[in-house]
mmCIF file of C-alpha atoms and ligand atoms in Angstrom:
data_model
loop_
_atom_site.group_PDB
_atom_site.id
_atom_site.type_symbol
_atom_site.label_atom_id
_atom_site.label_comp_id
_atom_site.label_asym_id
_atom_site.label_seq_id
_atom_site.Cartn_x
_atom_site.Cartn_y
_atom_site.Cartn_z
ATOM 1 C CA MET L 1 163.928 -20.859 160.664
ATOM 2 C CA LYS L 2 162.612 -23.787 162.658
ATOM 3 C CA ALA L 3 158.859 -24.563 162.566
ATOM 4 C CA PHE L 4 156.748 -27.191 164.362
ATOM 5 C CA VAL L 5 154.323 -28.632 161.832
ATOM 6 C CA MET L 6 151.519 -31.097 161.228
ATOM 7 C CA LYS L 7 152.932 -33.735 158.837
ATOM 8 C CA ASP L 8 149.721 -35.693 158.369
ATOM 9 C CA ILE L 9 146.734 -36.713 160.484
ATOM 10 C CA GLY L 10 148.185 -37.723 163.850
ATOM 11 C CA LYS L 11 151.774 -36.871 162.804
ATOM 12 C CA VAL L 12 153.863 -33.850 163.774
ATOM 13 C CA GLY L 13 157.517 -32.802 163.473
ATOM 14 C CA PHE L 14 160.023 -29.981 163.100
ATOM 15 C CA MET L 15 161.180 -28.616 159.754
ATOM 16 C CA GLU L 16 163.187 -25.757 158.300
ATOM 17 C CA LYS L 17 161.191 -23.042 156.507
ATOM 18 C CA PRO L 18 162.168 -19.645 155.092
ATOM 19 C CA ILE L 19 161.361 -16.635 157.315
ATOM 20 C CA PRO L 20 158.054 -15.288 155.900
ATOM 21 C CA GLU L 21 157.902 -11.926 154.099
ATOM 22 C CA PRO L 22 155.187 -9.366 154.877
ATOM 23 C CA GLY L 23 152.739 -8.020 152.294
ATOM 24 C CA PRO L 24 152.219 -4.222 152.407
ATOM 25 C CA ASP L 25 149.696 -4.406 155.294
ATOM 26 C CA ASP L 26 151.305 -7.264 157.231
ATOM 27 C CA ALA L 27 153.878 -7.906 159.951
ATOM 28 C CA ILE L 28 156.419 -10.600 160.737
ATOM 29 C CA ILE L 29 156.744 -11.409 164.424
ATOM 30 C CA LYS L 30 159.777 -12.983 166.104
ATOM 31 C CA SER L 31 158.356 -15.466 168.641
ATOM 32 C CA THR L 32 159.224 -15.204 172.313
ATOM 33 C CA ALA L 33 156.574 -17.463 173.897
ATOM 34 C CA ALA L 34 153.506 -19.510 172.961
ATOM 35 C CA LEU L 35 150.856 -21.654 174.602
ATOM 36 C CA VAL L 36 149.742 -25.054 173.341
ATOM 37 C CA CYS L 37 145.964 -25.334 172.872
ATOM 38 C CA THR L 38 143.594 -28.287 172.801
ATOM 39 C CA SER L 39 142.645 -26.904 169.371
ATOM 40 C CA ASP L 40 146.184 -27.821 168.211
ATOM 41 C CA VAL L 41 145.468 -31.393 169.332
ATOM 42 C CA HIS L 42 142.126 -31.377 167.455
ATOM 43 C CA THR L 43 143.866 -29.995 164.350
ATOM 44 C CA VAL L 44 146.550 -32.715 164.374
ATOM 45 C CA GLY L 45 143.708 -35.221 164.786
ATOM 46 C CA GLY L 46 142.267 -34.004 161.461
ATOM 47 C CA GLY L 47 139.512 -31.793 162.926
ATOM 48 C CA LEU L 48 139.938 -29.116 160.246
ATOM 49 C CA GLY L 49 141.272 -31.296 157.415
ATOM 50 C CA VAL L 50 144.661 -32.633 156.319
ATOM 51 C CA PHE L 51 147.415 -30.013 156.374
ATOM 52 C CA VAL L 52 150.771 -31.378 155.231
ATOM 53 C CA ASP L 53 153.759 -29.422 156.632
ATOM 54 C CA ARG L 54 151.453 -26.685 157.985
ATOM 55 C CA THR L 55 152.875 -24.893 161.028
ATOM 56 C CA LEU L 56 150.737 -25.382 164.155
ATOM 57 C CA GLY L 57 149.951 -22.857 166.903
ATOM 58 C CA HIS L 58 147.886 -19.696 167.346
ATOM 59 C CA GLU L 59 148.561 -18.404 170.892
ATOM 60 C CA SER L 60 151.760 -16.366 170.711
ATOM 61 C CA VAL L 61 153.571 -13.238 171.778
ATOM 62 C CA GLY L 62 156.788 -11.853 170.323
ATOM 63 C CA THR L 63 158.545 -8.779 169.009
ATOM 64 C CA ILE L 64 157.989 -7.064 165.673
ATOM 65 C CA TYR L 65 160.690 -8.224 163.238
ATOM 66 C CA LYS L 66 159.467 -6.712 159.948
ATOM 67 C CA LEU L 67 156.571 -4.491 158.861
ATOM 68 C CA GLY L 68 154.871 -4.104 155.480
ATOM 69 C CA SER L 69 155.429 -0.817 153.600
ATOM 70 C CA ALA L 70 151.912 0.516 154.359
ATOM 71 C CA VAL L 71 151.814 -0.275 158.094
ATOM 72 C CA LYS L 72 151.633 2.763 160.376
ATOM 73 C CA GLY L 73 151.718 3.147 164.169
ATOM 74 C CA LEU L 74 153.890 0.116 164.976
ATOM 75 C CA GLU L 75 157.668 -0.157 165.392
ATOM 76 C CA ILE L 76 160.300 -2.829 164.849
ATOM 77 C CA GLY L 77 161.252 -4.464 168.164
ATOM 78 C CA GLN L 78 157.977 -3.703 169.997
ATOM 79 C CA ARG L 79 156.669 -6.459 172.299
ATOM 80 C CA VAL L 80 153.322 -7.535 170.918
ATOM 81 C CA ALA L 81 150.478 -10.008 171.342
ATOM 82 C CA ILE L 82 148.347 -11.342 168.484
ATOM 83 C CA ASN L 83 144.893 -12.848 168.901
ATOM 84 C CA ALA L 84 144.283 -16.361 167.555
ATOM 85 C CA VAL L 85 141.683 -14.734 165.294
ATOM 86 C CA THR L 86 143.102 -12.140 162.877
ATOM 87 C CA PRO L 87 140.266 -10.675 160.787
ATOM 88 C CA CYS L 88 140.762 -8.359 157.812
ATOM 89 C CA PHE L 89 138.197 -5.819 159.161
ATOM 90 C CA LYS L 90 137.283 -5.021 155.543
ATOM 91 C CA CYS L 91 135.034 -7.820 154.228
ATOM 92 C CA ASP L 92 131.218 -8.002 154.449
ATOM 93 C CA ASN L 93 131.209 -10.360 157.460
ATOM 94 C CA CYS L 94 133.705 -8.165 159.337
ATOM 95 C CA LEU L 95 131.745 -5.029 158.459
ATOM 96 C CA SER L 96 128.545 -6.758 159.645
ATOM 97 C CA GLY L 97 130.169 -7.101 163.072
ATOM 98 C CA TYR L 98 131.143 -10.777 162.834
ATOM 99 C CA THR L 99 134.899 -10.483 162.532
ATOM 100 C CA SER L 100 135.453 -14.102 163.634
ATOM 101 C CA GLN L 101 133.667 -15.117 160.426
ATOM 102 C CA CYS L 102 135.993 -12.929 158.280
ATOM 103 C CA GLN L 103 135.538 -13.816 154.572
ATOM 104 C CA GLY L 104 133.598 -16.993 155.426
ATOM 105 C CA LEU L 105 132.664 -19.514 158.107
ATOM 106 C CA MET L 106 135.272 -19.348 160.932
ATOM 107 C CA GLY L 107 137.418 -17.403 158.462
ATOM 108 C CA GLY L 108 138.914 -15.133 161.104
ATOM 109 C CA TYR L 109 140.821 -18.180 162.329
ATOM 110 C CA LYS L 110 143.675 -18.022 159.855
ATOM 111 C CA PHE L 111 146.647 -19.544 161.751
ATOM 112 C CA THR L 112 147.073 -23.219 160.757
ATOM 113 C CA PHE L 113 143.554 -23.284 159.257
ATOM 114 C CA GLN L 114 144.384 -21.058 156.243
ATOM 115 C CA LYS L 115 148.132 -20.490 156.516
ATOM 116 C CA ASP L 116 151.084 -21.309 158.755
ATOM 117 C CA GLY L 117 150.487 -20.906 162.481
ATOM 118 C CA THR L 118 152.726 -19.409 165.136
ATOM 119 C CA PHE L 119 154.821 -22.366 166.401
ATOM 120 C CA ALA L 120 157.885 -21.104 164.531
ATOM 121 C CA GLU L 121 160.763 -18.776 165.229
ATOM 122 C CA TYR L 122 158.983 -16.160 163.065
ATOM 123 C CA PHE L 123 155.360 -15.913 161.945
ATOM 124 C CA HIS L 124 153.243 -13.804 159.593
ATOM 125 C CA VAL L 125 150.297 -11.638 160.705
ATOM 126 C CA ASN L 126 147.843 -10.181 158.178
ATOM 127 C CA ASP L 127 146.418 -6.657 158.550
ATOM 128 C CA ALA L 128 148.959 -5.668 161.200
ATOM 129 C CA GLU L 129 147.453 -2.311 162.221
ATOM 130 C CA ALA L 130 144.286 -4.114 163.338
ATOM 131 C CA ASN L 131 145.862 -7.279 164.734
ATOM 132 C CA VAL L 132 149.344 -6.589 166.155
ATOM 133 C CA VAL L 133 148.908 -5.196 169.660
ATOM 134 C CA PRO L 134 151.706 -3.709 171.816
ATOM 135 C CA ILE L 135 151.942 -5.226 175.318
ATOM 136 C CA PRO L 136 152.164 -2.654 178.155
ATOM 137 C CA ASP L 137 155.510 -2.790 180.014
ATOM 138 C CA SER L 138 153.838 -3.831 183.266
ATOM 139 C CA ILE L 139 152.452 -7.040 181.722
ATOM 140 C CA SER L 140 154.681 -10.121 181.399
ATOM 141 C CA ASP L 141 154.752 -12.269 178.280
ATOM 142 C CA ASP L 142 153.400 -15.118 180.435
ATOM 143 C CA ALA L 143 150.265 -13.133 181.272
ATOM 144 C CA ALA L 144 149.831 -11.503 177.848
ATOM 145 C CA LEU L 145 149.775 -14.955 176.218
ATOM 146 C CA TYR L 146 146.351 -15.584 177.740
ATOM 147 C CA THR L 147 144.768 -12.677 175.870
ATOM 148 C CA THR L 148 145.450 -14.435 172.558
ATOM 149 C CA ASP L 149 142.839 -17.155 173.032
ATOM 150 C CA MET L 150 141.946 -18.406 176.541
ATOM 151 C CA MET L 151 140.740 -15.074 177.941
ATOM 152 C CA SER L 152 139.373 -13.955 174.588
ATOM 153 C CA THR L 153 137.421 -17.195 174.061
ATOM 154 C CA GLY L 154 136.438 -17.896 177.672
ATOM 155 C CA PHE L 155 135.248 -14.332 178.286
ATOM 156 C CA MET L 156 133.278 -14.481 175.044
ATOM 157 C CA GLY L 157 131.534 -17.562 176.463
ATOM 158 C CA ALA L 158 130.467 -15.490 179.463
ATOM 159 C CA GLU L 159 129.553 -12.422 177.362
ATOM 160 C CA HIS L 160 127.378 -14.508 175.039
ATOM 161 C CA ALA L 161 125.639 -16.164 178.026
ATOM 162 C CA ASN L 162 123.667 -12.985 178.707
ATOM 163 C CA ILE L 163 124.061 -13.381 182.501
ATOM 164 C CA PRO L 164 121.846 -10.945 184.428
ATOM 165 C CA LEU L 165 123.696 -8.915 187.090
ATOM 166 C CA GLY L 166 123.289 -11.113 190.162
ATOM 167 C CA GLY L 167 121.967 -13.957 188.027
ATOM 168 C CA THR L 168 122.864 -17.637 188.050
ATOM 169 C CA VAL L 169 125.210 -19.415 185.665
ATOM 170 C CA ALA L 170 126.472 -22.978 185.277
ATOM 171 C CA ILE L 171 129.740 -23.585 183.445
ATOM 172 C CA PHE L 172 130.373 -27.103 182.177
ATOM 173 C CA GLY L 173 134.076 -27.961 182.001
ATOM 174 C CA GLN L 174 136.920 -26.172 183.749
ATOM 175 C CA GLY L 175 139.748 -26.564 181.292
ATOM 176 C CA SER L 176 141.484 -23.295 180.490
ATOM 177 C CA VAL L 177 138.564 -21.960 178.397
ATOM 178 C CA GLY L 178 135.998 -22.999 181.031
ATOM 179 C CA LEU L 179 138.123 -21.398 183.751
ATOM 180 C CA MET L 180 138.215 -18.147 181.822
ATOM 181 C CA ALA L 181 134.441 -18.375 181.287
ATOM 182 C CA THR L 182 134.170 -18.648 185.080
ATOM 183 C CA ALA L 183 136.411 -15.613 185.531
ATOM 184 C CA GLY L 184 134.416 -13.755 182.866
ATOM 185 C CA ALA L 185 131.107 -14.575 184.598
ATOM 186 C CA LYS L 186 132.505 -13.169 187.830
ATOM 187 C CA LEU L 187 133.717 -9.993 186.125
ATOM 188 C CA LEU L 188 130.277 -9.584 184.526
ATOM 189 C CA GLY L 189 128.593 -9.725 187.918
ATOM 190 C CA ALA L 190 127.028 -13.186 188.078
ATOM 191 C CA GLY L 191 125.417 -13.780 191.489
ATOM 192 C CA LEU L 192 125.928 -17.549 191.637
ATOM 193 C CA ILE L 193 128.602 -19.306 189.587
ATOM 194 C CA ILE L 194 128.332 -23.101 189.455
ATOM 195 C CA ALA L 195 131.340 -24.862 187.917
ATOM 196 C CA VAL L 196 130.924 -28.477 186.801
ATOM 197 C CA GLU L 197 134.253 -30.303 187.022
ATOM 198 C CA SER L 198 135.669 -33.531 188.490
ATOM 199 C CA ILE L 199 139.448 -33.001 188.436
ATOM 200 C CA PRO L 200 140.693 -31.679 191.830
ATOM 201 C CA ASN L 201 143.279 -29.133 190.598
ATOM 202 C CA ARG L 202 140.747 -27.717 188.127
ATOM 203 C CA GLN L 203 138.141 -27.478 190.909
ATOM 204 C CA GLU L 204 140.689 -25.519 192.973
ATOM 205 C CA MET L 205 141.468 -23.249 190.048
ATOM 206 C CA ALA L 206 137.734 -22.708 189.367
ATOM 207 C CA LYS L 207 137.277 -21.446 192.928
ATOM 208 C CA ARG L 208 140.250 -19.152 192.520
ATOM 209 C CA PHE L 209 138.704 -17.646 189.370
ATOM 210 C CA GLY L 210 135.294 -17.077 190.935
ATOM 211 C CA ALA L 211 133.209 -20.273 191.162
ATOM 212 C CA ASP L 212 130.885 -20.251 194.207
ATOM 213 C CA VAL L 213 129.949 -23.929 193.997
ATOM 214 C CA ILE L 214 131.715 -26.882 192.404
ATOM 215 C CA VAL L 215 129.569 -29.713 191.094
ATOM 216 C CA ASP L 216 131.471 -32.975 190.623
ATOM 217 C CA TYR L 217 129.561 -34.919 187.954
ATOM 218 C CA THR L 218 131.269 -38.160 189.033
ATOM 219 C CA LYS L 219 129.567 -37.870 192.453
ATOM 220 C CA VAL L 220 126.171 -36.301 191.685
ATOM 221 C CA ASP L 221 123.912 -35.869 188.673
ATOM 222 C CA PRO L 222 124.936 -32.359 187.583
ATOM 223 C CA VAL L 223 121.495 -31.396 186.225
ATOM 224 C CA GLU L 224 119.713 -32.488 189.418
ATOM 225 C CA GLU L 225 122.305 -30.699 191.517
ATOM 226 C CA ILE L 226 122.016 -27.452 189.533
ATOM 227 C CA LEU L 227 118.210 -27.605 189.803
ATOM 228 C CA ARG L 228 118.541 -28.233 193.543
ATOM 229 C CA LEU L 229 120.848 -25.225 193.908
ATOM 230 C CA THR L 230 118.327 -23.019 192.087
ATOM 231 C CA ASN L 231 115.143 -24.120 193.903
ATOM 232 C CA GLY L 232 114.184 -26.399 191.048
ATOM 233 C CA ILE L 233 114.068 -23.544 188.538
ATOM 234 C CA GLY L 234 117.355 -23.859 186.648
ATOM 235 C CA VAL L 235 120.037 -21.293 185.900
ATOM 236 C CA ASP L 236 119.687 -18.066 183.889
ATOM 237 C CA SER L 237 122.654 -19.036 181.758
ATOM 238 C CA ALA L 238 124.764 -22.078 180.944
ATOM 239 C CA ILE L 239 128.140 -22.204 179.256
ATOM 240 C CA GLU L 240 129.298 -25.286 177.356
ATOM 241 C CA ALA L 241 133.107 -25.347 177.452
ATOM 242 C CA LEU L 242 133.832 -28.970 176.545
ATOM 243 C CA GLY L 243 132.272 -29.856 173.189
ATOM 244 C CA LEU L 244 130.476 -33.054 174.235
ATOM 245 C CA GLN L 245 126.918 -34.274 173.638
ATOM 246 C CA VAL L 246 126.318 -34.873 177.342
ATOM 247 C CA THR L 247 127.394 -31.399 178.470
ATOM 248 C CA PHE L 248 125.538 -29.714 175.591
ATOM 249 C CA GLU L 249 122.396 -31.583 176.599
ATOM 250 C CA ASN L 250 122.898 -30.801 180.291
ATOM 251 C CA CYS L 251 123.171 -27.093 179.484
ATOM 252 C CA ILE L 252 119.674 -27.243 177.994
ATOM 253 C CA LYS L 253 118.303 -29.347 180.862
ATOM 254 C CA ALA L 254 119.824 -27.212 183.653
ATOM 255 C CA THR L 255 118.533 -23.849 182.381
ATOM 256 C CA LYS L 256 115.238 -22.086 183.097
ATOM 257 C CA PRO L 257 112.798 -20.956 180.376
ATOM 258 C CA GLY L 258 114.180 -17.947 178.523
ATOM 259 C CA ALA L 259 117.775 -18.856 179.424
ATOM 260 C CA THR L 260 120.792 -18.507 177.186
ATOM 261 C CA ILE L 261 123.101 -21.423 176.456
ATOM 262 C CA SER L 262 126.467 -20.136 175.335
ATOM 263 C CA ASN L 263 128.590 -22.597 173.428
ATOM 264 C CA VAL L 264 132.365 -22.277 173.342
ATOM 265 C CA GLY L 265 133.182 -25.996 173.161
ATOM 266 C CA TYR L 266 134.751 -27.362 169.977
ATOM 267 C CA HIS L 267 132.273 -30.005 168.783
ATOM 268 C CA SER L 268 134.018 -32.517 166.549
ATOM 269 C CA GLY L 269 132.210 -35.530 165.177
ATOM 270 C CA GLU L 270 128.497 -36.035 164.992
ATOM 271 C CA PHE L 271 125.647 -33.511 165.115
ATOM 272 C CA ARG L 272 124.472 -32.691 168.625
ATOM 273 C CA GLN L 273 120.983 -33.854 169.721
ATOM 274 C CA ILE L 274 118.761 -31.370 171.531
ATOM 275 C CA PRO L 275 116.747 -32.887 174.438
ATOM 276 C CA ASN L 276 113.220 -32.093 173.291
ATOM 277 C CA LEU L 277 111.403 -31.844 176.624
ATOM 278 C CA ALA L 278 113.991 -29.498 178.156
ATOM 279 C CA TRP L 279 113.715 -27.593 174.896
ATOM 280 C CA GLY L 280 109.980 -27.140 175.504
ATOM 281 C CA LEU L 281 109.342 -29.003 172.215
ATOM 282 C CA GLY L 282 110.858 -25.936 170.589
ATOM 283 C CA MET L 283 108.919 -23.438 172.736
ATOM 284 C CA SER L 284 111.144 -22.949 175.808
ATOM 285 C CA GLU L 285 112.326 -19.483 174.682
ATOM 286 C CA LYS L 286 115.854 -20.711 175.298
ATOM 287 C CA THR L 287 118.604 -19.385 173.063
ATOM 288 C CA ILE L 288 121.728 -21.246 171.966
ATOM 289 C CA ARG L 289 124.457 -18.791 171.144
ATOM 290 C CA THR L 290 127.583 -19.958 169.316
ATOM 291 C CA GLY L 291 130.728 -17.995 168.684
ATOM 292 C CA LEU L 292 134.408 -17.764 167.927
ATOM 293 C CA CYS L 293 136.468 -15.001 169.552
ATOM 294 C CA THR L 294 136.318 -11.733 167.657
ATOM 295 C CA GLY L 295 140.027 -10.886 167.540
ATOM 296 C CA GLY L 296 141.439 -7.460 166.787
ATOM 297 C CA LYS L 297 143.223 -4.656 168.569
ATOM 298 C CA VAL L 298 140.333 -3.211 170.581
ATOM 299 C CA ARG L 299 139.388 -6.611 172.010
ATOM 300 C CA MET L 300 143.038 -7.294 172.872
ATOM 301 C CA GLN L 301 143.490 -3.890 174.516
ATOM 302 C CA ARG L 302 140.453 -4.540 176.720
ATOM 303 C CA LEU L 303 141.799 -7.938 177.781
ATOM 304 C CA LEU L 304 145.262 -6.499 178.483
ATOM 305 C CA ARG L 305 143.647 -3.716 180.533
ATOM 306 C CA LEU L 306 141.997 -6.297 182.815
ATOM 307 C CA ILE L 307 145.446 -7.770 183.534
ATOM 308 C CA GLU L 308 147.081 -4.361 183.896
ATOM 309 C CA THR L 309 144.557 -3.158 186.486
ATOM 310 C CA GLY L 310 144.730 -6.392 188.459
ATOM 311 C CA LYS L 311 141.213 -7.639 187.662
ATOM 312 C CA ILE L 312 142.666 -10.990 186.651
ATOM 313 C CA ASP L 313 145.934 -12.911 186.746
ATOM 314 C CA PRO L 314 145.678 -15.827 184.311
ATOM 315 C CA THR L 315 149.258 -17.096 184.857
ATOM 316 C CA PRO L 316 148.424 -19.825 187.422
ATOM 317 C CA MET L 317 147.009 -21.788 184.464
ATOM 318 C CA THR L 318 150.555 -22.254 183.094
ATOM 319 C CA THR L 319 151.284 -25.647 184.634
ATOM 320 C CA HIS L 320 154.214 -26.686 182.413
ATOM 321 C CA ARG L 321 157.062 -24.965 180.553
ATOM 322 C CA PHE L 322 159.021 -26.354 177.620
ATOM 323 C CA LYS L 323 161.700 -25.118 175.242
ATOM 324 C CA PHE L 324 160.319 -24.630 171.722
ATOM 325 C CA GLU L 325 162.486 -27.606 170.675
ATOM 326 C CA GLU L 326 160.290 -29.763 172.980
ATOM 327 C CA ALA L 327 156.999 -28.719 171.347
ATOM 328 C CA ASP L 328 156.224 -32.374 170.542
ATOM 329 C CA LYS L 329 156.366 -33.244 174.253
ATOM 330 C CA ALA L 330 154.129 -30.286 175.123
ATOM 331 C CA LEU L 331 151.588 -31.342 172.483
ATOM 332 C CA ASP L 332 151.637 -34.958 173.753
ATOM 333 C CA LEU L 333 150.965 -33.681 177.260
ATOM 334 C CA MET L 334 148.045 -31.559 176.045
ATOM 335 C CA LYS L 335 146.648 -34.624 174.286
ATOM 336 C CA SER L 336 147.023 -37.006 177.250
ATOM 337 C CA LYS L 337 145.969 -34.367 179.818
ATOM 338 C CA GLU L 338 148.307 -36.143 182.237
ATOM 339 C CA ASP L 339 150.200 -34.605 185.169
ATOM 340 C CA ASN L 340 147.345 -32.173 185.964
ATOM 341 C CA VAL L 341 148.191 -30.111 182.888
ATOM 342 C CA ILE L 342 146.161 -27.005 182.183
ATOM 343 C CA LYS L 343 148.388 -25.030 179.791
ATOM 344 C CA PRO L 344 151.887 -25.914 178.557
ATOM 345 C CA MET L 345 153.992 -22.911 177.563
ATOM 346 C CA LEU L 346 156.711 -22.912 174.897
ATOM 347 C CA ILE L 347 159.695 -20.620 175.360
ATOM 348 C CA PHE L 348 161.732 -19.564 172.317
HETATM 349 ZN ZN1 ZN P 401 143.818 -21.945 171.259
#
């Protein structure tokens, strides 16, 4: 089969690999569609280490090609979606309720990080009964793809932000994860959603997904503007969806005492500085909550239900479509962020 792999730091390519075999609890999925993620760009840049000939990708849907001997309740040929995080649901961290940290720090993230990812004609999924999720007939592959990471991660950002019903929230960054954090905040009943973003098509999209006010940080100081919009008090919750020092700091500065700062951004590089005054010298009663999406069947079923009942349509985020054979072009586009890209889709 054909696979799209990381060759070295900054280098990618296609190669032939054998179709993987399932262990007793596992499944092999035949790919039908995938989305390219900024995390793939970070990975190729060496964010998680050097992975020679490791298949990239973790946002995929497909059909069941093969099942392990012990797997029950699934059938060959079923259309399925698999979360980017595929925990074992057996280890101490999973049983403590932190499935994203399965068997160790960020250990639920197995695709590319621990084994081959999903940018291949076939891919392996561990613990299939918990992680391989049938897609209802009424949901297209295009929509179901968003449950695998963008909705799962973005909604987690909103869930972790502890937004009071009718409360105020600022979301920094309106890439696909930030947009889904905006949509999640709306679904959770935020009273005022402030989206910080400068790119026009992302501002448009943010409004579509529920932002009440757009703050363009290239035109105004975002912290001052958020304070102005909240009578000088600050927001109940802030969501960091970029992974930059400046936005992390602004989340702390733009929140009121007792607020929650929910981090979903991928912070590569240096340790982030906390602005001490906005932190109340350590006594502001503000909480920073970090997380990685939980994965698993129940989470996926909830996300699919939101699409099925019309609460959200994530498909407008698919700005570009490529054949799988053009995965290198799609990855380049995700890296350059040119042509107003939000999400490039690969079709197998
Ligand atoms: Zn992703």
